[in-house]
Backbone as CSV, one residue per row, in Angstrom:
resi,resn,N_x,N_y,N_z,CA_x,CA_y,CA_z,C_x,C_y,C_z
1,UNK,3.742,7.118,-11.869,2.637,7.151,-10.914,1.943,5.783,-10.913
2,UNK,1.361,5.402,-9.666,0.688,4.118,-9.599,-0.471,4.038,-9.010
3,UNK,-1.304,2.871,-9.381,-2.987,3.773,-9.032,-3.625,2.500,-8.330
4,UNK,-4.190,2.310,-7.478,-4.855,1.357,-7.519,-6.265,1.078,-7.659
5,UNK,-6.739,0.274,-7.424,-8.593,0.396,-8.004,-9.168,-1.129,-7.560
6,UNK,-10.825,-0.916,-6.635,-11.241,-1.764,-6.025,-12.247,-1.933,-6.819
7,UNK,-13.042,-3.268,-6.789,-14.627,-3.004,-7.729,-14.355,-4.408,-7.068
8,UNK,-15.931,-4.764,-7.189,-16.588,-5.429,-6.750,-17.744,-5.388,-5.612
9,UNK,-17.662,-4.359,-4.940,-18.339,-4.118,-3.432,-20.423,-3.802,-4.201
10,UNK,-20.439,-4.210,-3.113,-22.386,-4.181,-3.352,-23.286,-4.530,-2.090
11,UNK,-24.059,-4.688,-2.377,-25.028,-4.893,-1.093,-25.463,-6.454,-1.411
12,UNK,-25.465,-7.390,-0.594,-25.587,-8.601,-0.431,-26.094,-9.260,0.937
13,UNK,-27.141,-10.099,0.843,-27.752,-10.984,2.167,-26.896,-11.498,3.005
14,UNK,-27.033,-11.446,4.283,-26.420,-12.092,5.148,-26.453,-14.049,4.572
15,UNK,-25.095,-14.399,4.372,-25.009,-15.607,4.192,-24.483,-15.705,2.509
16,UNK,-24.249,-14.528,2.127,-23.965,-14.713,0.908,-22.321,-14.034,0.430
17,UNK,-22.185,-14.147,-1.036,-20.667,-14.035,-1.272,-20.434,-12.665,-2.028
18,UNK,-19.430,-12.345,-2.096,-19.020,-10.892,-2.804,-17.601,-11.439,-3.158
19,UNK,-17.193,-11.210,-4.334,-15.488,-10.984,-4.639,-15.221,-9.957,-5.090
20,UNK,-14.269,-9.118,-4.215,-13.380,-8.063,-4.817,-12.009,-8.175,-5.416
21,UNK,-11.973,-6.782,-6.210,-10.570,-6.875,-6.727,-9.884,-5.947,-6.695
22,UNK,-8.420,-5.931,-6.811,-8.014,-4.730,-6.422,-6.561,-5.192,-7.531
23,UNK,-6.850,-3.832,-8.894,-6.263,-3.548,-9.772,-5.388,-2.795,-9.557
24,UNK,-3.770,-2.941,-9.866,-3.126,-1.957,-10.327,-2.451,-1.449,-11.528
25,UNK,-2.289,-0.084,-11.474,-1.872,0.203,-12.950,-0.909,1.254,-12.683
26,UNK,0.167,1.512,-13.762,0.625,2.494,-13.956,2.225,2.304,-13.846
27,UNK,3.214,2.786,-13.500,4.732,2.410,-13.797,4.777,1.157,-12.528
28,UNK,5.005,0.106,-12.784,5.184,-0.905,-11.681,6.196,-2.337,-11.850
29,UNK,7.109,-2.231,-11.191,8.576,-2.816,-11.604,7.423,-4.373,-10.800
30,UNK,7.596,-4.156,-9.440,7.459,-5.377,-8.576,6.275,-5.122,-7.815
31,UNK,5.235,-6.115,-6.983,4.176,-5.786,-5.919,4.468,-6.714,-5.075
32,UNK,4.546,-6.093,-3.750,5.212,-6.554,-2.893,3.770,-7.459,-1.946
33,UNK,3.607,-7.026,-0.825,2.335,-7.373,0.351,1.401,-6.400,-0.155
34,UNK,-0.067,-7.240,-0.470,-1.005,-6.666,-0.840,-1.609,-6.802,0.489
35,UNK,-2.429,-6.143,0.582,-3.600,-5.839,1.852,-4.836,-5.702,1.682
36,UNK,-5.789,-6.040,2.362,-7.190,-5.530,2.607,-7.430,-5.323,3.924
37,UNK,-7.992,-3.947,3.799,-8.001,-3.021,5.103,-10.122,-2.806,4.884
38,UNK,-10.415,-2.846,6.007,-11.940,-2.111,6.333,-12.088,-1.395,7.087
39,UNK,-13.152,-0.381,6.740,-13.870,0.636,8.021,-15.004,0.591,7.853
40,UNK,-15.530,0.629,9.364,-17.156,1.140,9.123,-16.934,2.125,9.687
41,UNK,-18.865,2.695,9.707,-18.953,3.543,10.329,-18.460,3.969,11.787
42,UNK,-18.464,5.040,12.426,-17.850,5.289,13.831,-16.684,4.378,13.997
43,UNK,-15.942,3.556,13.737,-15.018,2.790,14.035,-13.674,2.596,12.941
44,UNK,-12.358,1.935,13.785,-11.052,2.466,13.080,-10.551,1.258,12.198
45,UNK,-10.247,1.660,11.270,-9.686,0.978,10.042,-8.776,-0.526,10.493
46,UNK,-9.369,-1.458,9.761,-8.684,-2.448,10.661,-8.293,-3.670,9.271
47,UNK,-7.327,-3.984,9.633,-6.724,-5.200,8.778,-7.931,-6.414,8.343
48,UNK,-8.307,-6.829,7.511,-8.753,-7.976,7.028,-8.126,-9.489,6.640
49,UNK,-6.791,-8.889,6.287,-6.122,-10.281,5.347,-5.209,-9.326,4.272
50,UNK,-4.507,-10.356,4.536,-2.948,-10.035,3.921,-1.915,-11.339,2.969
51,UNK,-1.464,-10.624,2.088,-0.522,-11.672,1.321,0.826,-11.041,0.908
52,UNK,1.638,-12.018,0.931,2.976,-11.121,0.897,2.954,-12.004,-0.917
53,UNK,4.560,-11.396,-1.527,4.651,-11.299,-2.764,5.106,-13.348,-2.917
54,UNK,5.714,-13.835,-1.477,5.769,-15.210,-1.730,4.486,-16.007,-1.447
55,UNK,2.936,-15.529,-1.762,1.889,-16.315,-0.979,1.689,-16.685,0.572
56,UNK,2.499,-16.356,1.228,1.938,-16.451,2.260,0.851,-15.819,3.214
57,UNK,-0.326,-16.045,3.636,-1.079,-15.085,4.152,-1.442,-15.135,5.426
58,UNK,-1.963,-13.897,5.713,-2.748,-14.096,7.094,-4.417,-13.289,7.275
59,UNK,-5.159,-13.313,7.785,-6.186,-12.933,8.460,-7.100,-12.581,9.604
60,UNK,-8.034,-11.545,9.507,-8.094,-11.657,11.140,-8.952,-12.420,11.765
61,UNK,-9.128,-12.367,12.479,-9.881,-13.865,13.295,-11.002,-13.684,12.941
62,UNK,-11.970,-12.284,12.925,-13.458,-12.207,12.661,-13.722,-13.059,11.543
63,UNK,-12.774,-13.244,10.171,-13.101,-13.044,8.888,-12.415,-15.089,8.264
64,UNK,-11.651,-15.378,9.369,-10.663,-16.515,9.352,-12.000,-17.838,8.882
65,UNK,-11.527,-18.223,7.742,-12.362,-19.240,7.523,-13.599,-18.994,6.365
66,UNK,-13.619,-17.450,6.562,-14.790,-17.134,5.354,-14.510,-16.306,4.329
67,UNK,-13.022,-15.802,4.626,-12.454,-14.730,3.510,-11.277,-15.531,3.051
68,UNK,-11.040,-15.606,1.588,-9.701,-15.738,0.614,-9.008,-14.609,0.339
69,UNK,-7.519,-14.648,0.575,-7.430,-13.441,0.189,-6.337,-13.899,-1.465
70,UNK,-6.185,-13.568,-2.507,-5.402,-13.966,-3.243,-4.275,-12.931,-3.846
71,UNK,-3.598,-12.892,-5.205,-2.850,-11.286,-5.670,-4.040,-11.132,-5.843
72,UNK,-4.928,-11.029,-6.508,-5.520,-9.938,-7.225,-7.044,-10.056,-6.578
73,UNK,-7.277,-10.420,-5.791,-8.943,-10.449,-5.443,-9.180,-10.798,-3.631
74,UNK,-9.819,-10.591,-3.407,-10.480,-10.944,-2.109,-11.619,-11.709,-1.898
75,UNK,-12.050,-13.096,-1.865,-13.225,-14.055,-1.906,-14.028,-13.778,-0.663
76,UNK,-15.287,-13.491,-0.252,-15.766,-13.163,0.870,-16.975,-14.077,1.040
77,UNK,-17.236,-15.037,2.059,-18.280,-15.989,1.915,-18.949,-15.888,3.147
78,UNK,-20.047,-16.439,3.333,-21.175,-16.120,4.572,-20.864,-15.492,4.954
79,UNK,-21.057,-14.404,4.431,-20.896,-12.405,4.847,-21.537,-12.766,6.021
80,UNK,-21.773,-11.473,6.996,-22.433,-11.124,8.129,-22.592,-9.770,8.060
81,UNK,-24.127,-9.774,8.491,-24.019,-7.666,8.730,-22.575,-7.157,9.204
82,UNK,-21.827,-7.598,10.111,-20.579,-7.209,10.603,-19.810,-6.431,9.905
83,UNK,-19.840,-7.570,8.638,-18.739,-7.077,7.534,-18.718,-6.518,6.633
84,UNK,-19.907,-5.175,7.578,-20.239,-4.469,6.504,-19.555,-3.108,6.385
85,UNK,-18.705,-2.470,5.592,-17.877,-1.728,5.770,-17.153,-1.005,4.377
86,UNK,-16.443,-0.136,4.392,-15.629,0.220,3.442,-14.503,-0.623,3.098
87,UNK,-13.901,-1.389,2.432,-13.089,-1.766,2.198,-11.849,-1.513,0.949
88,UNK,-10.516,-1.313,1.874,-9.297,-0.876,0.615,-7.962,-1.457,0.670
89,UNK,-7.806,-2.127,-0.729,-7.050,-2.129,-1.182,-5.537,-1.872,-0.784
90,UNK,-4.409,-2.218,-0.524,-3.262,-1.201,-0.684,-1.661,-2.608,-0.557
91,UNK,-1.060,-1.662,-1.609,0.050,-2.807,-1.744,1.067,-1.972,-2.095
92,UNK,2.528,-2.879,-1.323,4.206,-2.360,-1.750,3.825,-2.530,-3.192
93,UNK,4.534,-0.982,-3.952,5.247,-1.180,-5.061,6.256,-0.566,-5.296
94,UNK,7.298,-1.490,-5.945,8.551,-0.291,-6.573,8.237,-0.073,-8.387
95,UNK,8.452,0.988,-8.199,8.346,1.561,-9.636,8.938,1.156,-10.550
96,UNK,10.553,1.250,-10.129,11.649,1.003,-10.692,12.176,-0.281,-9.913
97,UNK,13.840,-0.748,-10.708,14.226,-2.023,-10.666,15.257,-1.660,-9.314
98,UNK,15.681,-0.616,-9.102,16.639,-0.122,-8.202,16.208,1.305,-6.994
99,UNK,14.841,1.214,-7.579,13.923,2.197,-6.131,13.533,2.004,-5.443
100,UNK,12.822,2.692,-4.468,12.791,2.634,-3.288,11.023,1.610,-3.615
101,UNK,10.344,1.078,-2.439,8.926,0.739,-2.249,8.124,1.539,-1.557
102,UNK,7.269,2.065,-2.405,5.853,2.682,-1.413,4.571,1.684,-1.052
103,UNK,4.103,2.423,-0.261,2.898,1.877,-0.224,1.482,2.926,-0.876
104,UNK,0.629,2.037,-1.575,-0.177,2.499,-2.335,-1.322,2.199,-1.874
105,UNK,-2.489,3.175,-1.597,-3.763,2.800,-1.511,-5.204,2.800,-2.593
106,UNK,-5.905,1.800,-2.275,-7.308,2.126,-3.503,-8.265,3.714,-3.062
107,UNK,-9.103,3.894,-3.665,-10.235,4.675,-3.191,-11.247,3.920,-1.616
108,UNK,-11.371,2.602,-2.052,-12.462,2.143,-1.524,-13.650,1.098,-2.339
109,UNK,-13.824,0.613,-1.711,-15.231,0.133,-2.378,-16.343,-0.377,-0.997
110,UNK,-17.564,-0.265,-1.584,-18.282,-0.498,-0.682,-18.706,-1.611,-0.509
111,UNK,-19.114,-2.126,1.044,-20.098,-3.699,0.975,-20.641,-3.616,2.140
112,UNK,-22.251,-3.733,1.549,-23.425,-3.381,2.907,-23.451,-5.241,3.015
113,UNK,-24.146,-5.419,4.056,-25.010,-7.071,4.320,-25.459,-6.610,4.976
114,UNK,-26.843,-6.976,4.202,-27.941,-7.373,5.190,-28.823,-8.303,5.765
115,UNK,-29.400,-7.909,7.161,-29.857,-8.922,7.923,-30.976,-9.759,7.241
């Protein structure tokens, strides 16, 4: 079984920084494309930034320029109320050396900004 786990999320001023992280544990051969996904309220879950297992990344335009995304953390700088949302975690893993890859998600973590 494989677990993942976010921490870092909090409430922080508009103009300021938050780093998250997103831990995994449990039987894990390889980690493939990690992700950070957000939701807010009334509205649908949407990509943040992405890294595949060779470093390469991408992001979405709202966030381009003020978010890092790395393996193990997410750097978030001159937040905006905007980006204020649930944010999770989720990455390919194979368990084994010759199995198949799932995809795995965190719980969540939270991050208010305020005005």
């Amino acid at each position: 079984q494989v677990h993942l786990a976010e921490s870092g999320g909090g409430l922080v001023q508009a103009g300021g920084s938050l780093k998250l992280r997103c831990a995994a544990s449990g039987r894990i051969f390889s980690i493939g494309t990690i992700s950070w996904y957000r939701q807010a309220p009334g509205k649908q879950r949407e990509l943040v930034a992405r890294i595949t297992s060779g470093g390469a990344t991408n992001y979405a335009d709202s966030v381009q320029g003020r978010f890092t995304i790395s393996r193990d953390s997410l750097q978030m700088n001159s937040l905006k109320p905007e980006d204020t949302a649930t944010y999770y975690c989720t990455a390919t893993i194979k368990s084994t050396y010759n199995g198949g890859a799932n995809d795995y998600w965190g719980q969540g973590t939270q991050v208010t900004v305020s005005s």
